[in-house]
PDB file of C-alpha atoms in Angstrom:
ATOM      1  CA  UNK Q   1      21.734  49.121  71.886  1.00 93.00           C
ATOM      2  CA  UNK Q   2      19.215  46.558  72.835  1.00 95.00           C
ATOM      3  CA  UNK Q   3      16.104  44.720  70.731  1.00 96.00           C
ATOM      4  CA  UNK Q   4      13.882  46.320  74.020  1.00 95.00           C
ATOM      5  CA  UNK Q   5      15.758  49.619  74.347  1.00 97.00           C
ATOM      6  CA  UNK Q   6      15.168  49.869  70.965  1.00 97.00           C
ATOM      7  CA  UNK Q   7      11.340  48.887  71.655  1.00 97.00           C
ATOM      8  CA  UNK Q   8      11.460  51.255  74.793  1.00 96.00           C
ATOM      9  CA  UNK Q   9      12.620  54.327  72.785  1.00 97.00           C
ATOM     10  CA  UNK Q  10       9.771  53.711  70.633  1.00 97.00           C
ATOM     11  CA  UNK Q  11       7.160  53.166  73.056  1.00 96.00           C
ATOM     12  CA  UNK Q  12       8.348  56.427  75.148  1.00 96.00           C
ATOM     13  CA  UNK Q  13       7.144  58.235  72.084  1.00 96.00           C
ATOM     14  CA  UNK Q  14       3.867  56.773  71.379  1.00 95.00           C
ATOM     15  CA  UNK Q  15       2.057  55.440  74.523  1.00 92.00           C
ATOM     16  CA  UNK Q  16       3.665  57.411  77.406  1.00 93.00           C
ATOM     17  CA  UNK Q  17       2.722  60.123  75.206  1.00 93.00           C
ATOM     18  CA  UNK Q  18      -0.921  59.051  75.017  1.00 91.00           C
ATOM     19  CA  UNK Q  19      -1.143  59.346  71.006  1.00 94.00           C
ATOM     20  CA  UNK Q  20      -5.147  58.890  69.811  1.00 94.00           C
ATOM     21  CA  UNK Q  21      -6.542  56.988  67.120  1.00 93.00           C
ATOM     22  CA  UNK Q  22      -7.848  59.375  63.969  1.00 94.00           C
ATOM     23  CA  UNK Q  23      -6.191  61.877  62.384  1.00 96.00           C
ATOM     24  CA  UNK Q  24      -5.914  65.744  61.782  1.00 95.00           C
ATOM     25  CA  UNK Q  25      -6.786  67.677  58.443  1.00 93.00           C
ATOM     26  CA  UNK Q  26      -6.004  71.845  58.127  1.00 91.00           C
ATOM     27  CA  UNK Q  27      -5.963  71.444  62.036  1.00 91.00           C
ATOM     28  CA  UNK Q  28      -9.174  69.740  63.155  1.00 94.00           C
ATOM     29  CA  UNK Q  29      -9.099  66.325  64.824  1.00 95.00           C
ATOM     30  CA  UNK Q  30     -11.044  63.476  63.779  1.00 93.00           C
ATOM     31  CA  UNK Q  31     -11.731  60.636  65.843  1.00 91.00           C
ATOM     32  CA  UNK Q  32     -13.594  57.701  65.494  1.00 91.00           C
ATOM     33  CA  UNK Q  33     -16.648  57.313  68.253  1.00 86.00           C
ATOM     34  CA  UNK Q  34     -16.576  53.494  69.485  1.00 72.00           C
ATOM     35  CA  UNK Q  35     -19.003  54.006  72.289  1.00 72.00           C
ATOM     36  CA  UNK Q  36     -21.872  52.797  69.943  1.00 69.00           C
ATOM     37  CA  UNK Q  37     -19.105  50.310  67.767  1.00 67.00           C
ATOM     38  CA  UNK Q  38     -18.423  50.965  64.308  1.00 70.00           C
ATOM     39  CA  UNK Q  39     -18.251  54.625  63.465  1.00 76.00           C
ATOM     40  CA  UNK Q  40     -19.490  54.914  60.051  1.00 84.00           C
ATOM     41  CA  UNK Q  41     -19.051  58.713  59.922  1.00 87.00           C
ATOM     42  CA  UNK Q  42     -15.051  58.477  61.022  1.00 87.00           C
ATOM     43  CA  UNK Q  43     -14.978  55.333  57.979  1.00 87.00           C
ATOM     44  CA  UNK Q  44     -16.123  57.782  55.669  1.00 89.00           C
ATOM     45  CA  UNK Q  45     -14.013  60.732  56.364  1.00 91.00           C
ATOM     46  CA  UNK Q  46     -10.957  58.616  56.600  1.00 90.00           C
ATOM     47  CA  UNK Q  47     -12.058  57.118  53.389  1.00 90.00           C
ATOM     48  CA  UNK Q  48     -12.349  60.878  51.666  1.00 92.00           C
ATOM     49  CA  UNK Q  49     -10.472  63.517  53.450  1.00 95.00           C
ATOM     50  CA  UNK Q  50      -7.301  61.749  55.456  1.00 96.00           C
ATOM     51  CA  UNK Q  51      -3.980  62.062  53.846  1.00 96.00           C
ATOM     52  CA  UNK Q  52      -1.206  60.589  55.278  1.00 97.00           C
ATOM     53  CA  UNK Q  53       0.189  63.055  57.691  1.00 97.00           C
ATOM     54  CA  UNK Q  54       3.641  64.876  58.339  1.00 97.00           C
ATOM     55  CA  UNK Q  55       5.002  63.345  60.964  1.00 97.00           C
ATOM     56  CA  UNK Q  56       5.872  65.982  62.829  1.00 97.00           C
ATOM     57  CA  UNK Q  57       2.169  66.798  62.993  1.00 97.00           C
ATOM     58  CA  UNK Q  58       1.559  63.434  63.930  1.00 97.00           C
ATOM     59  CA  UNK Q  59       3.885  63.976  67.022  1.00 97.00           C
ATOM     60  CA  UNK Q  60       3.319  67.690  67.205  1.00 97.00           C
ATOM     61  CA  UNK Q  61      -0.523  66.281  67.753  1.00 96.00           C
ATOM     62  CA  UNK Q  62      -0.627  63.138  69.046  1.00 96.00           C
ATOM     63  CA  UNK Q  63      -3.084  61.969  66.653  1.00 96.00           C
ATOM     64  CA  UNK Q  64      -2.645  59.417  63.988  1.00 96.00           C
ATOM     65  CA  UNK Q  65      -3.636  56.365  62.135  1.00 95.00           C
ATOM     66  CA  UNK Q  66      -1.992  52.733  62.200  1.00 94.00           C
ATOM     67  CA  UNK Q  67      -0.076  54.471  58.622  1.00 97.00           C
ATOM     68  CA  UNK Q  68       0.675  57.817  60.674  1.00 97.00           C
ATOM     69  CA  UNK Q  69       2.168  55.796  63.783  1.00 97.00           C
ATOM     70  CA  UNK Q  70       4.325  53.766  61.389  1.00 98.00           C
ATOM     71  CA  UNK Q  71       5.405  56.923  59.912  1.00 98.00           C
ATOM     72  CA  UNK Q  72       6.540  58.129  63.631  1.00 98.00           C
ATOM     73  CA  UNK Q  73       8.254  54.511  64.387  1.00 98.00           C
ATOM     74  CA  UNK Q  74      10.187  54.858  60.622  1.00 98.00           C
ATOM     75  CA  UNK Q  75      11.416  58.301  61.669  1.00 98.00           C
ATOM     76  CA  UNK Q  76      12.298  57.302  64.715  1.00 98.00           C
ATOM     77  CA  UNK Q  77      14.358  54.379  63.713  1.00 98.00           C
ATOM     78  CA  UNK Q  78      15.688  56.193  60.928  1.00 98.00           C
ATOM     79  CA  UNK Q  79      17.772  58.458  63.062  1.00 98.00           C
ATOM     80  CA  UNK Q  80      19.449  55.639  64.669  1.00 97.00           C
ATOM     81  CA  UNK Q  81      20.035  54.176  61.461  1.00 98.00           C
ATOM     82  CA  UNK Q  82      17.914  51.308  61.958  1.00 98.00           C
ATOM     83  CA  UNK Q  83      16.662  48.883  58.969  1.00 98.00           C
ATOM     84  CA  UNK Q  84      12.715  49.053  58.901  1.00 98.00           C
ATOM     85  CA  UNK Q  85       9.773  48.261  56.787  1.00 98.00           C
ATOM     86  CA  UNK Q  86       6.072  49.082  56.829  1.00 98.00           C
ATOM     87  CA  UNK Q  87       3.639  46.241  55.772  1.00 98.00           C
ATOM     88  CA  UNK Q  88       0.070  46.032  54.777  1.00 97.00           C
ATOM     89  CA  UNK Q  89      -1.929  43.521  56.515  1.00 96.00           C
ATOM     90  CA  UNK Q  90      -5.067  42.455  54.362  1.00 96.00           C
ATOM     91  CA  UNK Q  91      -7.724  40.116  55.569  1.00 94.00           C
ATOM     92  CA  UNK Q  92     -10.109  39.674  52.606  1.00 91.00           C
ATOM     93  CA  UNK Q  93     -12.260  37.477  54.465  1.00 90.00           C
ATOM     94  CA  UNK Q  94     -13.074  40.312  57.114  1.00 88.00           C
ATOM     95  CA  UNK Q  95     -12.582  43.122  54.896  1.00 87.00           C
ATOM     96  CA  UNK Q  96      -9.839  45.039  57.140  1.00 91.00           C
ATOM     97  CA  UNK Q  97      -6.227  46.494  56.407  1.00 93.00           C
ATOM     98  CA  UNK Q  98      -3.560  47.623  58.640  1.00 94.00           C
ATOM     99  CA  UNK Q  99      -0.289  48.410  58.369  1.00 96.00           C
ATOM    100  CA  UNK Q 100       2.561  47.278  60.712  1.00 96.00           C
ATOM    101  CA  UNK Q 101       6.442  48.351  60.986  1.00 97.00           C
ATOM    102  CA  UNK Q 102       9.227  45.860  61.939  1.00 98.00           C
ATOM    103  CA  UNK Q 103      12.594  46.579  62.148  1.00 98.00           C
ATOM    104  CA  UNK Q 104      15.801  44.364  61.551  1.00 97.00           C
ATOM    105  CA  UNK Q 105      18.042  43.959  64.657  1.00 97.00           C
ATOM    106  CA  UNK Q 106      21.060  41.273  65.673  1.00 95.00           C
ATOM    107  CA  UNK Q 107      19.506  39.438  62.654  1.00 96.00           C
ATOM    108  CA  UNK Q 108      16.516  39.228  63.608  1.00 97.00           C
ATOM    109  CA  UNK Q 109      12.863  40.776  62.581  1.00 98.00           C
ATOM    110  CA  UNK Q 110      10.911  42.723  65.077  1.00 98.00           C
ATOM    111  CA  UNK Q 111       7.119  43.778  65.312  1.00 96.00           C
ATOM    112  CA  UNK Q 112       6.270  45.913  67.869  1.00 95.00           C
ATOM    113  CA  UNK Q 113       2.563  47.077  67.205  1.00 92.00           C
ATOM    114  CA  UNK Q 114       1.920  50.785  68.630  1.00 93.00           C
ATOM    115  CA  UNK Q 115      -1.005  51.583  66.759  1.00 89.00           C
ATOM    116  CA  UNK Q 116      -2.661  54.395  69.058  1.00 85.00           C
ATOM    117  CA  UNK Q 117      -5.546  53.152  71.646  1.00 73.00           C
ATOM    118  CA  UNK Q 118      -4.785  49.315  69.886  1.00 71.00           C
ATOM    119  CA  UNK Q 119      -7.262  46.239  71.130  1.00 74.00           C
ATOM    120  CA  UNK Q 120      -4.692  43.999  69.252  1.00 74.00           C
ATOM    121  CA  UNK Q 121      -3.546  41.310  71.807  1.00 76.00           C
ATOM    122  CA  UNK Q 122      -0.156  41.793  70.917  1.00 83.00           C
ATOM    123  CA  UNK Q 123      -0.294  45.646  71.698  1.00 87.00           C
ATOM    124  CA  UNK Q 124       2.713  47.369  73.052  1.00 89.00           C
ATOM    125  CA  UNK Q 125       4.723  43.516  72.750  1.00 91.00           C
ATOM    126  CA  UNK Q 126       7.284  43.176  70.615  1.00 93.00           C
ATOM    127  CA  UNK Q 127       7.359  39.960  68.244  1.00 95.00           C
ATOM    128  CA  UNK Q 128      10.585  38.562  67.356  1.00 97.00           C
ATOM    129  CA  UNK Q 129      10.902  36.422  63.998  1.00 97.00           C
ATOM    130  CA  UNK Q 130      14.259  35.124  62.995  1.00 97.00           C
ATOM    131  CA  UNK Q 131      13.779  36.302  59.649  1.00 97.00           C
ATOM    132  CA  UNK Q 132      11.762  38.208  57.153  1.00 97.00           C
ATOM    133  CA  UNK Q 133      10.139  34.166  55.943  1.00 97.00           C
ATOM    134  CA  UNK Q 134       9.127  33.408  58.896  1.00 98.00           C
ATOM    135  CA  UNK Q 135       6.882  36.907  59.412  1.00 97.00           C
ATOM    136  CA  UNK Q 136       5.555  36.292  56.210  1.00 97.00           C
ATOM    137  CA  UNK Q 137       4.405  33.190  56.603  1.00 97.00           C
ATOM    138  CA  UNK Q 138       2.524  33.553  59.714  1.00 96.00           C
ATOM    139  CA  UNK Q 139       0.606  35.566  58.070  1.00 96.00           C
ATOM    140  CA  UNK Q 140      -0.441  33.529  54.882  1.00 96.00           C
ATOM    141  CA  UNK Q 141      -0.938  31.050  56.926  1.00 96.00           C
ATOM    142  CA  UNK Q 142      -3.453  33.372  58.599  1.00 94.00           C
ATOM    143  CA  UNK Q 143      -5.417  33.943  55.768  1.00 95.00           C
ATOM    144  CA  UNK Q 144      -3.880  37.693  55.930  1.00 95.00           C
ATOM    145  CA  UNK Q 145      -2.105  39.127  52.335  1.00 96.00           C
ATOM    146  CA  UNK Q 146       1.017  40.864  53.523  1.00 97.00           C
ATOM    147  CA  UNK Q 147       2.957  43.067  51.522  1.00 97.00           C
ATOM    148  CA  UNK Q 148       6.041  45.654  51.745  1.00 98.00           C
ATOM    149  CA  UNK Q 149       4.605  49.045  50.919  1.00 98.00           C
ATOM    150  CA  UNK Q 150       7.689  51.083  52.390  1.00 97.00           C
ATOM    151  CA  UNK Q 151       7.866  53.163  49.008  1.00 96.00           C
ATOM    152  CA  UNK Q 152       4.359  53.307  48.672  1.00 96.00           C
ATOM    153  CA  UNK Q 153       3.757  55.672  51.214  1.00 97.00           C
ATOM    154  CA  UNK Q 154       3.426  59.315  50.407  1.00 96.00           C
ATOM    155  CA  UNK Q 155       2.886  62.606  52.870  1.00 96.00           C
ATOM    156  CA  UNK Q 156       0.232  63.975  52.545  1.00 95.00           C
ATOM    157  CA  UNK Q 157      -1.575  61.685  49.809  1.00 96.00           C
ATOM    158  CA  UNK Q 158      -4.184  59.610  50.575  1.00 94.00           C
ATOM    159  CA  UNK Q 159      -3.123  55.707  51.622  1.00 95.00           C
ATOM    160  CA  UNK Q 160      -4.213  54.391  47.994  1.00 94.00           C
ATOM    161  CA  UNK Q 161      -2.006  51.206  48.612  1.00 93.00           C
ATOM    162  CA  UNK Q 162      -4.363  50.638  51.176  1.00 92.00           C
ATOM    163  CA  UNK Q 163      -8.030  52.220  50.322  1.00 91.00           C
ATOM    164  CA  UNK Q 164      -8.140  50.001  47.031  1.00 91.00           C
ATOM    165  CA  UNK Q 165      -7.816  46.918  49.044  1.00 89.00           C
ATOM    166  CA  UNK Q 166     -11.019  47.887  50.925  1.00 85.00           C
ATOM    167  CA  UNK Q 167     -12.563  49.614  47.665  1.00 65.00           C
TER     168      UNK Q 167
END
């Protein structure tokens, strides 16, 4: 196998399956409303209700968070016995969190970012780093805190690795 099949098997899942932002508690959706920008409604709920979800909801729904879609990439990977991590991405200056997944691959680091309905400029591109450094220090030298939170991540808890960054 291939860095892009690899990357292909991935994206099969979660954009030719047309997975939306938000996420799903005791089986009602919740979705942000951009129309009129930020959806201060959707911030609260996710703030109070959301709880990380199974994943086979997640792909059962085609809903999820950046956290949720992670989840699906892990799972993914994990059954091809694939090396992976899940970061959080803080910018303190702006206030905003974000987790990311790369997986390790012919020695090298990968970020693909698959984050349902994504405006990130890098969205549905994979990123190639020769090594776990050199991902973490384009980021510092971004401003952005990154850190491993793999283990930190529990079903159906609430993100707390994440919500007391933004707390």
């Amino acid at each position: 196998m291939t860095i892009n099949e690899i990357c292909n098997i991935l994206k099969k899942e979660l954009l030719d399956n047309n997975y939306k932002y938000g996420f799903t508690v005791n089986g009602t959706k919740y979705m942000p409303n951009i129309n009129n920008g930020f959806d201060e409604e959707y911030y609260n709920l996710s703030m109070t209700i959301y709880v990380v979800q199974k994943t086979v909801t997640t792909m059962k729904e085609k809903i999820g968070t950046c956290v949720d879609s992670c989840m699906v990439m892990r799972y993914i990977l994990n059954k091809h016995n694939i090396s992976n991590k899940i970061w959080l991405l803080h910018n303190k200056q702006r206030n905003k969190v974000h987790t990311i997944l790369t997986f390790n691959f012919d020695n090298k680091v990968v970020y693909l970012e698959l984050t349902p309905q994504s405006t990130k400029p890098n969205y549905g591109k994979e990123i190639i780093y020769n090594n776990e450094e050199d991902l973490l220090l384009e980021y510092k030298n971004n401003g952005i805190e990154i850190e491993n939170v793999t283990d930190s991540i529990v079903v159906g808890e609430q993100p707390h690795f994440l919500l007391e960054k933004i707390s």
